[in-house]
Short mmCIF file of C-alpha atoms (C1' of nucleotides) in Angstrom, two decimals:
data_model
loop_
_atom_site.label_atom_id
_atom_site.label_comp_id
_atom_site.label_asym_id
_atom_site.label_seq_id
_atom_site.Cartn_x
_atom_site.Cartn_y
_atom_site.Cartn_z
CA MET K 1485 5.34 -17.71 -13.59
CA THR K 1486 8.04 -15.87 -15.85
CA GLY K 1487 11.67 -16.54 -14.48
CA THR K 1488 11.06 -19.07 -12.23
CA ALA K 1489 13.55 -20.79 -11.80
CA THR K 1490 16.68 -19.92 -14.08
CA PRO K 1491 19.45 -23.17 -13.22
CA ARG K 1492 21.12 -21.75 -11.31
CA GLY K 1493 24.55 -21.67 -12.99
CA ALA K 1494 24.24 -19.04 -16.48
CA ARG K 1495 27.10 -16.61 -16.79
CA LEU K 1496 24.38 -13.30 -18.55
CA SER K 1497 25.83 -10.32 -20.03
CA ARG K 1498 25.40 -7.37 -18.17
CA GLY K 1499 22.05 -6.51 -20.96
CA ALA K 1500 20.46 -10.02 -19.92
CA ARG K 1501 21.05 -10.29 -17.10
CA ARG K 1502 19.97 -6.38 -16.27
CA ALA K 1503 17.02 -7.44 -17.93
CA GLN K 1504 16.47 -10.95 -16.30
CA LEU K 1505 16.72 -8.49 -12.61
CA LEU K 1506 13.43 -6.59 -13.99
CA LEU K 1507 11.53 -8.65 -14.30
CA ALA K 1508 12.15 -11.56 -11.39
CA ALA K 1509 12.20 -8.01 -9.74
CA ARG K 1510 8.80 -7.22 -11.12
CA ASP K 1511 7.22 -10.74 -10.76
CA VAL K 1512 8.25 -9.93 -6.94
CA PHE K 1513 6.68 -7.08 -5.71
CA ALA K 1514 3.37 -7.36 -8.52
CA GLU K 1515 2.62 -10.54 -6.11
CA GLN K 1516 4.38 -9.68 -2.67
CA GLY K 1517 4.65 -5.68 -2.63
CA TYR K 1518 7.24 -3.25 -1.90
CA HIS K 1519 7.57 -4.47 1.32
CA ALA K 1520 7.04 -8.10 1.78
CA ALA K 1521 9.31 -8.60 -0.26
CA ALA K 1522 12.79 -9.19 0.28
CA MET K 1523 15.54 -8.71 -1.76
CA ASP K 1524 17.04 -12.14 -1.16
CA ASP K 1525 13.50 -13.04 -2.73
CA ILE K 1526 13.82 -11.52 -6.33
CA ALA K 1527 17.51 -12.91 -6.22
CA GLU K 1528 16.44 -16.50 -5.74
CA ARG K 1529 13.22 -16.34 -8.20
CA ALA K 1530 16.04 -14.49 -10.89
CA GLY K 1531 18.82 -17.51 -9.79
CA VAL K 1532 21.43 -15.47 -8.81
CA SER K 1533 22.23 -14.26 -5.71
CA LYS K 1534 21.38 -10.91 -3.38
CA PRO K 1535 24.85 -8.39 -4.59
CA VAL K 1536 24.54 -9.94 -8.22
CA LEU K 1537 21.14 -7.16 -7.13
CA TYR K 1538 23.61 -4.93 -5.85
CA GLN K 1539 25.88 -5.20 -9.29
CA HIS K 1540 22.96 -3.52 -11.48
CA PHE K 1541 20.72 -1.58 -9.38
CA PRO K 1542 21.72 0.68 -6.36
CA GLY K 1543 19.44 -0.21 -4.00
CA LYS K 1544 15.82 -2.07 -2.45
CA LEU K 1545 14.00 1.31 -3.72
CA GLU K 1546 15.84 2.53 -6.76
CA LEU K 1547 15.07 -0.56 -8.41
CA TYR K 1548 11.04 -0.56 -7.24
CA GLN K 1549 11.03 2.62 -8.91
CA ALA K 1550 12.18 2.19 -12.40
CA LEU K 1551 9.21 -0.79 -13.08
CA LEU K 1552 7.56 1.44 -11.57
CA THR K 1553 7.53 4.53 -13.55
CA THR K 1554 8.44 1.81 -15.99
CA TYR K 1555 5.17 0.63 -15.98
CA ALA K 1556 3.42 4.06 -15.44
CA GLU K 1557 4.64 5.35 -18.05
CA GLU K 1558 2.97 1.81 -20.42
CA LEU K 1559 -0.44 2.82 -19.54
CA VAL K 1560 -0.32 6.54 -20.10
CA GLU K 1561 1.13 5.44 -23.30
CA ARG K 1562 -2.43 3.41 -23.66
CA VAL K 1563 -4.19 5.68 -22.78
CA SER K 1564 -3.25 8.73 -24.29
CA GLY K 1565 -2.29 6.55 -27.34
CA ALA K 1566 -5.55 5.21 -27.43
CA ILE K 1567 -7.51 9.11 -26.89
CA GLU K 1568 -5.50 10.83 -29.42
CA ARG K 1569 -5.97 7.50 -32.13
CA THR K 1570 -9.45 8.61 -33.42
CA GLY K 1571 -11.01 12.11 -33.67
CA ASP K 1572 -14.78 10.78 -32.53
CA ASN K 1573 -14.88 10.73 -29.04
CA LYS K 1574 -17.09 8.14 -28.11
CA GLU K 1575 -15.07 5.51 -30.71
CA ARG K 1576 -12.42 7.17 -27.58
CA VAL K 1577 -14.46 6.28 -24.58
CA GLN K 1578 -14.16 2.89 -26.07
CA ALA K 1579 -11.06 3.31 -26.35
CA ALA K 1580 -9.31 4.42 -23.47
CA VAL K 1581 -11.32 1.94 -21.37
CA ALA K 1582 -10.41 -1.23 -23.25
CA ALA K 1583 -6.29 0.52 -22.94
CA TYR K 1584 -7.59 -0.15 -18.68
CA PHE K 1585 -8.82 -3.78 -19.61
CA ASP K 1586 -5.41 -4.26 -21.48
CA PHE K 1587 -2.81 -2.99 -19.31
CA VAL K 1588 -4.51 -4.65 -16.15
CA ALA K 1589 -4.71 -7.63 -18.21
CA GLY K 1590 -0.91 -6.63 -18.91
CA GLU K 1591 1.78 -9.40 -18.06
CA GLY K 1592 3.57 -10.34 -15.12
CA LYS K 1593 0.14 -8.61 -13.56
CA ALA K 1594 2.86 -5.26 -13.36
CA TYR K 1595 -0.47 -3.55 -13.11
CA ARG K 1596 -0.42 -3.78 -9.36
CA LEU K 1597 3.15 -1.65 -8.87
CA VAL K 1598 0.74 1.03 -10.23
CA PHE K 1599 -2.77 0.29 -8.71
CA GLU K 1600 -1.71 -1.01 -5.55
CA SER K 1601 1.36 0.21 -4.88
CA ASP K 1602 2.15 -0.10 -0.75
CA LEU K 1603 5.28 1.92 -0.89
CA ARG K 1604 3.72 5.07 0.94
CA GLY K 1605 7.06 6.75 2.44
CA ASP K 1606 8.65 7.02 -0.31
CA PRO K 1607 7.57 10.50 -1.40
CA GLU K 1608 9.26 10.41 -5.36
CA ALA K 1609 7.08 6.76 -5.88
CA ALA K 1610 4.42 8.77 -4.83
CA ALA K 1611 4.48 11.51 -7.19
CA VAL K 1612 5.78 9.01 -10.05
CA VAL K 1613 2.42 8.35 -9.45
CA GLU K 1614 -0.10 10.24 -9.33
CA SER K 1615 2.23 12.69 -12.46
CA ALA K 1616 0.76 9.10 -13.73
CA LEU K 1617 -3.20 9.79 -13.16
CA ASP K 1618 -2.72 12.90 -14.19
CA ARG K 1619 -2.09 12.28 -17.52
CA CYS K 1620 -5.06 9.75 -17.92
CA ILE K 1621 -6.98 12.25 -16.47
CA ASP K 1622 -5.50 15.02 -18.65
CA ALA K 1623 -5.88 13.43 -21.54
CA VAL K 1624 -9.87 11.86 -20.90
CA ALA K 1625 -10.37 15.79 -19.56
CA GLY K 1626 -9.29 17.60 -22.54
CA ALA K 1627 -11.48 15.14 -24.58
CA VAL K 1628 -14.38 16.38 -22.86
CA THR K 1629 -14.21 19.66 -21.92
CA THR K 1630 -13.62 20.42 -25.66
CA ASP K 1631 -17.20 18.85 -26.88
CA ALA K 1632 -19.45 19.21 -23.59
CA GLY K 1633 -18.85 22.75 -22.88
CA LEU K 1634 -17.25 22.93 -19.25
CA ASP K 1635 -14.43 24.51 -17.13
CA GLN K 1636 -11.42 23.08 -16.38
CA ASP K 1637 -12.13 22.19 -12.92
CA ARG K 1638 -15.21 19.92 -13.85
CA ALA K 1639 -14.35 18.63 -16.86
CA ARG K 1640 -10.96 17.26 -14.59
CA LEU K 1641 -13.44 15.87 -11.99
CA LEU K 1642 -15.80 14.18 -14.65
CA ALA K 1643 -12.13 12.88 -16.09
CA VAL K 1644 -11.62 11.01 -13.46
CA GLY K 1645 -14.91 9.44 -12.73
CA LEU K 1646 -14.61 8.29 -15.66
CA VAL K 1647 -10.60 7.06 -14.85
CA GLY K 1648 -11.67 5.87 -11.56
CA LEU K 1649 -14.50 3.76 -12.99
CA SER K 1650 -12.64 2.21 -15.85
CA GLN K 1651 -9.64 1.37 -13.26
CA VAL K 1652 -11.82 -0.59 -10.68
CA GLY K 1653 -13.24 -1.78 -13.58
CA ALA K 1654 -10.68 -2.92 -14.72
CA GLN K 1655 -9.04 -4.62 -11.61
CA TYR K 1656 -12.58 -5.74 -11.16
CA TRP K 1657 -13.45 -7.39 -14.61
CA LEU K 1658 -9.95 -9.05 -14.24
CA ASP K 1659 -9.85 -10.98 -10.81
CA SER K 1660 -13.44 -11.76 -11.32
CA ASP K 1661 -11.90 -14.20 -13.35
CA GLN K 1662 -13.17 -12.94 -16.39
CA ARG K 1663 -16.41 -14.50 -16.61
CA VAL K 1664 -17.13 -11.80 -18.83
CA PRO K 1665 -15.80 -11.76 -22.03
CA ARG K 1666 -13.18 -9.04 -22.06
CA ASP K 1667 -14.38 -8.14 -25.86
CA GLU K 1668 -18.29 -7.71 -23.72
CA ALA K 1669 -17.23 -6.06 -19.97
CA VAL K 1670 -14.91 -3.27 -22.34
CA ALA K 1671 -18.23 -2.68 -23.94
CA LEU K 1672 -20.62 -2.18 -20.52
CA MET K 1673 -17.76 0.06 -19.19
CA SER K 1674 -18.05 1.76 -22.64
CA ALA K 1675 -21.79 2.81 -22.41
CA LEU K 1676 -21.48 2.95 -19.00
CA ALA K 1677 -19.09 6.81 -19.73
CA TRP K 1678 -20.30 7.10 -22.66
CA ARG K 1679 -23.91 7.69 -22.04
CA GLY K 1680 -22.75 9.80 -19.24
CA ILE K 1681 -20.82 12.22 -20.66
CA GLY K 1682 -23.46 11.97 -23.23
CA GLY K 1683 -25.77 14.53 -22.78
CA PHE K 1684 -23.58 17.01 -20.50
CA PRO K 1685 -24.04 20.97 -21.89
CA LYS K 1686 -27.00 21.37 -19.75
CA LEU K 1687 -26.18 20.01 -16.73
CA THR K 1688 -24.51 23.42 -15.89
CA ASP K 1689 -27.55 24.91 -15.19
CA SER K 1690 -29.61 21.79 -13.11
CA ALA K 1691 -25.98 21.54 -10.83
CA GLU K 1692 -26.44 23.71 -8.89
CA HIS K 1693 -30.19 23.06 -7.19
CA LEU K 1694 -28.53 19.02 -5.41
CA MET P 1411 -4.30 17.30 14.15
CA THR P 1412 -6.61 15.75 16.92
CA GLY P 1413 -4.52 14.46 19.55
CA THR P 1414 -1.55 15.88 18.80
CA ALA P 1415 0.21 16.67 22.07
CA THR P 1416 -1.37 15.42 25.59
CA PRO P 1417 0.04 16.88 28.56
CA ARG P 1418 2.07 13.64 29.42
CA GLY P 1419 0.98 13.19 33.33
CA ALA P 1420 -2.32 12.94 32.79
CA ARG P 1421 -4.10 9.04 33.70
CA LEU P 1422 -7.00 8.05 32.09
CA SER P 1423 -9.84 5.73 32.87
CA ARG P 1424 -9.45 2.10 30.92
CA GLY P 1425 -11.80 2.98 28.52
CA ALA P 1426 -11.06 6.92 28.52
CA ARG P 1427 -7.22 5.97 27.55
CA ARG P 1428 -7.71 2.58 24.95
CA ALA P 1429 -10.39 5.54 22.82
CA GLN P 1430 -7.59 8.55 22.91
CA LEU P 1431 -5.25 5.57 21.85
CA LEU P 1432 -7.54 4.42 18.90
CA LEU P 1433 -7.09 7.90 18.00
CA ALA P 1434 -3.46 8.72 18.20
CA ALA P 1435 -3.21 5.78 15.98
CA ARG P 1436 -5.61 6.06 13.91
CA ASP P 1437 -3.92 9.42 13.11
CA VAL P 1438 -0.73 7.88 12.56
CA PHE P 1439 -1.59 5.69 10.35
CA ALA P 1440 -3.98 7.91 7.66
CA GLU P 1441 -0.91 10.01 8.23
CA GLN P 1442 2.48 7.63 7.27
CA GLY P 1443 0.16 4.17 6.64
CA TYR P 1444 1.48 0.82 8.09
CA HIS P 1445 5.16 1.01 7.56
CA ALA P 1446 6.16 3.99 7.57
CA ALA P 1447 3.99 3.77 11.14
CA ALA P 1448 5.75 3.37 14.25
CA MET P 1449 4.24 1.75 17.64
CA ASP P 1450 6.17 3.87 19.36
CA ASP P 1451 4.95 7.40 16.95
CA ILE P 1452 1.13 6.29 18.51
CA ALA P 1453 2.55 5.94 21.39
CA GLU P 1454 3.69 9.43 21.63
CA ARG P 1455 1.03 10.72 19.42
CA ALA P 1456 -1.10 9.55 22.37
CA GLY P 1457 1.77 11.00 25.11
CA VAL P 1458 2.04 7.59 26.29
CA SER P 1459 4.70 5.40 26.32
CA LYS P 1460 5.19 2.20 24.11
CA PRO P 1461 3.90 -0.58 26.34
CA VAL P 1462 1.36 1.40 27.50
CA LEU P 1463 -0.45 0.38 23.56
CA TYR P 1464 0.14 -2.94 23.96
CA GLN P 1465 -1.82 -3.42 27.66
CA HIS P 1466 -4.50 -2.29 25.23
CA PHE P 1467 -4.29 -3.67 22.12
CA PRO P 1468 -1.68 -7.14 21.02
CA GLY P 1469 0.56 -6.31 18.40
CA LYS P 1470 0.36 -3.75 15.93
CA LEU P 1471 -1.55 -5.52 13.32
CA GLU P 1472 -4.70 -6.07 15.41
CA LEU P 1473 -4.16 -2.48 15.81
CA TYR P 1474 -4.19 -1.56 12.12
CA GLN P 1475 -7.21 -4.65 12.10
CA ALA P 1476 -9.39 -3.12 14.43
CA LEU P 1477 -9.14 0.28 13.26
CA LEU P 1478 -9.79 -0.77 9.61
CA THR P 1479 -12.53 -3.77 10.32
CA THR P 1480 -13.99 -0.06 11.66
CA TYR P 1481 -13.71 2.02 9.59
CA ALA P 1482 -14.80 -0.66 6.67
CA GLU P 1483 -17.41 -0.82 8.26
CA GLU P 1484 -18.05 3.12 8.16
CA LEU P 1485 -18.24 3.06 5.01
CA VAL P 1486 -20.15 -0.19 3.98
CA GLU P 1487 -23.11 1.63 6.04
CA ARG P 1488 -22.66 4.91 4.38
CA VAL P 1489 -24.02 3.11 1.37
CA SER P 1490 -26.04 0.74 1.37
CA GLY P 1491 -27.94 2.75 3.99
CA ALA P 1492 -27.91 5.98 1.61
CA ILE P 1493 -29.47 3.12 -1.26
CA GLU P 1494 -31.29 1.47 1.02
CA ARG P 1495 -32.99 4.80 2.35
CA THR P 1496 -35.24 5.66 -0.91
CA GLY P 1497 -37.09 3.55 -3.39
CA ASP P 1498 -36.18 6.09 -6.04
CA ASN P 1499 -32.92 5.11 -8.04
CA LYS P 1500 -32.10 8.69 -9.19
CA GLU P 1501 -31.79 9.63 -4.81
CA ARG P 1502 -30.00 6.36 -4.87
CA VAL P 1503 -27.47 7.19 -7.04
CA GLN P 1504 -27.05 11.05 -5.30
CA ALA P 1505 -26.78 9.73 -2.06
CA ALA P 1506 -25.11 6.54 -2.72
CA VAL P 1507 -22.66 9.46 -4.25
CA ALA P 1508 -22.61 11.95 -1.75
CA ALA P 1509 -21.62 8.21 1.32
CA TYR P 1510 -18.15 8.61 -0.65
CA PHE P 1511 -17.37 12.47 -0.71
CA ASP P 1512 -19.29 12.51 2.71
CA PHE P 1513 -16.77 9.06 4.08
CA VAL P 1514 -13.66 11.04 2.87
CA ALA P 1515 -14.01 13.87 4.06
CA GLY P 1516 -14.76 12.36 6.89
CA GLU P 1517 -12.73 14.07 10.10
CA GLY P 1518 -8.73 12.10 10.86
CA LYS P 1519 -8.30 10.84 7.05
CA ALA P 1520 -9.48 7.62 8.31
CA TYR P 1521 -10.63 7.08 3.95
CA ARG P 1522 -7.24 6.02 3.61
CA LEU P 1523 -6.56 3.80 5.34
CA VAL P 1524 -9.75 1.85 3.57
CA PHE P 1525 -8.68 3.15 0.39
CA GLU P 1526 -5.00 3.36 0.29
CA SER P 1527 -4.13 0.40 2.66
CA ASP P 1528 -0.43 0.06 2.20
CA LEU P 1529 -0.95 -3.79 4.57
CA ARG P 1530 -1.29 -5.98 1.09
CA GLY P 1531 0.95 -8.22 3.37
CA ASP P 1532 -1.73 -9.83 5.44
CA PRO P 1533 -4.75 -11.45 4.16
CA GLU P 1534 -7.07 -10.81 6.96
CA ALA P 1535 -6.65 -7.08 6.53
CA ALA P 1536 -7.11 -7.86 2.25
CA ALA P 1537 -10.17 -9.64 3.33
CA VAL P 1538 -11.57 -7.17 5.33
CA VAL P 1539 -11.30 -4.54 2.47
CA GLU P 1540 -11.94 -6.38 0.21
CA SER P 1541 -15.78 -7.29 1.61
CA ALA P 1542 -16.09 -3.57 2.59
CA LEU P 1543 -15.42 -3.77 -1.28
CA ASP P 1544 -18.02 -6.08 -2.13
CA ARG P 1545 -20.87 -4.72 -0.32
CA CYS P 1546 -20.71 -1.33 -1.20
CA ILE P 1547 -20.96 -3.37 -4.76
CA ASP P 1548 -23.56 -5.52 -3.71
CA ALA P 1549 -26.31 -2.31 -3.09
CA VAL P 1550 -26.10 -0.94 -6.03
CA ALA P 1551 -25.67 -3.80 -7.77
CA GLY P 1552 -29.16 -5.10 -6.12
CA ALA P 1553 -30.74 -1.70 -7.53
CA VAL P 1554 -29.21 -1.87 -10.94
CA THR P 1555 -30.07 -6.18 -11.41
CA THR P 1556 -34.09 -4.47 -11.30
CA ASP P 1557 -33.82 -2.06 -13.51
CA ALA P 1558 -31.62 -2.33 -15.91
CA GLY P 1559 -32.89 -6.30 -17.13
CA LEU P 1560 -29.31 -7.08 -16.63
CA ASP P 1561 -28.08 -10.91 -15.33
CA GLN P 1562 -25.97 -10.99 -11.52
CA ASP P 1563 -22.55 -10.95 -12.98
CA ARG P 1564 -23.00 -8.13 -15.94
CA ALA P 1565 -24.62 -6.16 -13.30
CA ARG P 1566 -22.01 -6.81 -10.74
CA LEU P 1567 -19.36 -5.33 -13.68
CA LEU P 1568 -21.85 -1.84 -13.71
CA ALA P 1569 -21.95 -1.95 -9.71
CA VAL P 1570 -17.92 -2.18 -9.70
CA GLY P 1571 -17.79 1.31 -12.06
CA LEU P 1572 -20.18 3.46 -10.60
CA VAL P 1573 -18.40 2.23 -7.35
CA GLY P 1574 -15.13 3.20 -8.61
CA LEU P 1575 -16.16 6.04 -10.54
CA SER P 1576 -17.76 7.26 -7.50
CA GLN P 1577 -15.14 6.28 -4.88
CA VAL P 1578 -11.47 7.75 -7.55
CA GLY P 1579 -13.93 10.80 -8.41
CA ALA P 1580 -14.34 11.76 -4.58
CA GLN P 1581 -10.38 10.98 -3.05
CA TYR P 1582 -10.01 13.15 -6.30
CA TRP P 1583 -12.36 16.56 -5.34
CA LEU P 1584 -11.24 15.54 -1.87
CA ASP P 1585 -7.09 16.37 -2.81
CA SER P 1586 -7.71 18.70 -5.26
CA ASP P 1587 -8.99 21.34 -2.32
CA GLN P 1588 -12.40 21.48 -3.02
CA ARG P 1589 -12.19 24.23 -6.10
CA VAL P 1590 -14.94 22.62 -6.84
CA PRO P 1591 -18.16 22.63 -4.27
CA ARG P 1592 -19.31 19.76 -2.53
CA ASP P 1593 -22.99 20.26 -4.04
CA GLU P 1594 -21.53 20.70 -6.78
CA ALA P 1595 -19.31 18.27 -7.16
CA VAL P 1596 -22.02 15.18 -5.73
CA ALA P 1597 -24.14 15.77 -8.42
CA LEU P 1598 -22.35 16.57 -11.35
CA MET P 1599 -20.58 12.51 -10.81
CA SER P 1600 -24.37 11.54 -9.47
CA ALA P 1601 -25.76 13.12 -12.81
CA LEU P 1602 -22.46 11.18 -14.50
CA ALA P 1603 -23.70 8.12 -12.73
CA TRP P 1604 -27.08 8.14 -13.78
CA ARG P 1605 -26.84 9.44 -16.95
CA GLY P 1606 -24.55 6.39 -17.43
CA ILE P 1607 -26.92 3.35 -16.16
CA GLY P 1608 -29.86 5.64 -17.85
CA GLY P 1609 -31.11 3.62 -20.82
CA PHE P 1610 -29.16 0.07 -19.81
CA PRO P 1611 -31.97 -2.14 -20.86
CA LYS P 1612 -31.53 -1.95 -24.70
CA LEU P 1613 -27.61 -2.30 -23.88
CA THR P 1614 -27.66 -6.90 -23.26
CA ASP P 1615 -28.24 -6.54 -27.37
CA SER P 1616 -25.67 -4.28 -28.59
CA ALA P 1617 -23.72 -5.05 -25.97
CA GLU P 1618 -22.23 -7.63 -28.09
CA HIS P 1619 -20.59 -6.06 -31.31
CA LEU P 1620 -17.99 -3.56 -29.52
"C1'" DC B 160 0.90 5.96 58.29
"C1'" DA B 161 1.59 1.16 56.53
"C1'" DT B 162 -0.54 -1.45 52.38
"C1'" DC B 163 -2.77 -2.16 48.22
"C1'" DC B 164 -2.88 -1.43 43.88
"C1'" DC B 165 -3.40 0.98 39.41
"C1'" DG B 166 -1.31 3.06 35.71
"C1'" DG B 167 2.56 4.69 33.95
"C1'" DT B 168 7.71 4.44 33.35
"C1'" DT B 169 12.85 3.24 31.37
"C1'" DA B 170 15.58 0.79 29.53
"C1'" DC B 171 16.46 -3.16 27.50
"C1'" DC B 172 15.78 -8.03 23.51
"C1'" DA B 173 16.27 -10.46 19.35
"C1'" DG B 174 14.49 -10.86 14.79
"C1'" DC B 175 14.39 -9.53 10.31
"C1'" DG B 176 16.16 -7.58 6.77
"C1'" DG B 177 18.69 -4.51 3.51
"C1'" DG B 178 23.69 -4.23 1.79
"C1'" DT B 179 28.70 -5.23 1.67
"C1'" DA B 180 33.88 -7.53 1.97
"C1'" DG B 181 36.14 -10.99 0.06
"C1'" DG B 182 36.74 -15.12 -1.79
"C1'" DG B 183 36.22 -18.58 -5.75
"C1'" DT B 184 35.91 -20.05 -11.22
"C1'" DG B 185 35.63 -20.65 -15.93
"C1'" DA B 186 36.53 -18.16 -20.53
"C1'" DC B 187 39.60 -15.55 -23.44
"C1'" DC B 188 44.27 -14.01 -24.38
"C1'" DC B 189 48.80 -14.13 -25.02
"C1'" DG E 1184 49.98 -23.32 -18.85
"C1'" DG E 1185 49.49 -18.77 -16.76
"C1'" DG E 1186 47.65 -13.57 -15.82
"C1'" DT E 1187 43.47 -11.41 -15.71
"C1'" DC E 1188 39.20 -10.29 -16.38
"C1'" DA E 1189 34.48 -10.56 -15.38
"C1'" DC E 1190 31.03 -12.79 -12.97
"C1'" DC E 1191 29.49 -14.30 -9.68
"C1'" DC E 1192 28.51 -17.19 -4.46
"C1'" DT E 1193 29.39 -17.82 0.78
"C1'" DA E 1194 29.51 -15.09 5.25
"C1'" DC E 1195 28.80 -11.93 7.61
"C1'" DC E 1196 27.66 -6.98 9.63
"C1'" DC E 1197 23.94 -3.28 11.75
"C1'" DG E 1198 20.45 -0.92 12.03
"C1'" DC E 1199 16.02 -0.26 13.08
"C1'" DT E 1200 11.91 -1.67 15.92
"C1'" DG E 1201 8.11 -4.37 17.33
"C1'" DG E 1202 7.10 -6.22 21.53
"C1'" DT E 1203 9.16 -7.38 27.08
"C1'" DA E 1204 10.84 -7.40 31.44
"C1'" DA E 1205 11.30 -4.80 35.50
"C1'" DC E 1206 10.60 -0.96 38.16
"C1'" DC E 1207 7.63 3.63 39.75
"C1'" DG E 1208 4.91 6.52 42.48
"C1'" DG E 1209 0.19 8.83 44.11
"C1'" DG E 1210 -3.69 7.41 45.96
"C1'" DA E 1211 -7.72 5.42 48.75
"C1'" DT E 1212 -8.43 3.08 52.50
"C1'" DG E 1213 -8.14 0.75 57.33
#
DNA sequence: CATCCCGGTTACCAGCGGGTAGGGTGACCC
DNA sequence: GGGTCACCCTACCCGCTGGTAACCGGGATG
């Protein structure tokens, strides 16, 4: 655990305290979800009392949104970075899948905020998550469109499939105690994805006859 | 909308009332999520007052769990049914993907209960969802293992990828207003999946060298 | 017409958790 | 040493919602 027991006596500078609070909040929200997490819990985890929390963040919702945005952004950067880093599509697929695996394995289980957010009440939060997903899809779809000869809608649908594959695969791999080593898991998933989009141009014809 | 405005005067038999309450609860939970949904909302949707709800269900949690179990079960049956119905693996893939699409397009957006449950607090609910996912994976993995020459862990990982592909793909297709017709979307996704697992036996060798 | 019963209603209680008011204490500067 | 400022705490408030107690009315039955 990251910030389980701060001595409860330390006086920190404003910046340091804020950073520490963000870490504590991340851990608690990731573990318990938005609703089950109480502001008291977060404060306690940080070794501090509730009003301190409210001196740094206007409310529970804003605190959560701040974290959500941060980590959603991190995911998008990892994925789009992986795709932009090379021109070879096979490597792109491997790198994109690897990006999901690394994101999910990142510290503090922060991925849960993005993939398993239990805040469906707030439209802003939903928008953040959806926008992140969309940009990941866009990044993948861009690569798919150019060399599979599909129109926008169909390319995006395909891209969604790949994203779903990576996301769900990565999550499962993570809480299956990683019985399959990370590199091999990534290789398996990439192979699945790569073979899948392999010879796609001709599909546009054969797709009509389900 | 399904049960938006029951006249608020009808006296129903116990069985009929219970069924109607379940429908109302399904709609409200699916729209708003577990936390945002108030028991008053459900009662109002059913054209009834709160205590009636409590004469049929011991509490909010149990009501939700009942729905969750029902629809999780429905998903599992659709998927495993699709796979058992034929011996040809290509058809199996098509049928399984189609099962996800149909489940997601099912009435009342009930799929949200299973795929977007915002109840992370309760371990029982989590177990229901996880068990459903597991059984879907098992069904797929069974087919994959036999003819791809992979061991248990790797086959399951692959199966998870396929399940994720179908699930996320179906969800996206649904709220993209179905700009791609259902049959074609299913065909695209199946093709992606089928090609993906296509020539897998040899991968066991080539997987080591990411 | 009196009775019972069943399905329904209004009106209320209580706990939980987000958010705040006001007071203490050490560090730093004059 | 004393003023001041920043940081932090204890103690409290209050709204929201899950859950309940007590009462109501109409139809079948005799």
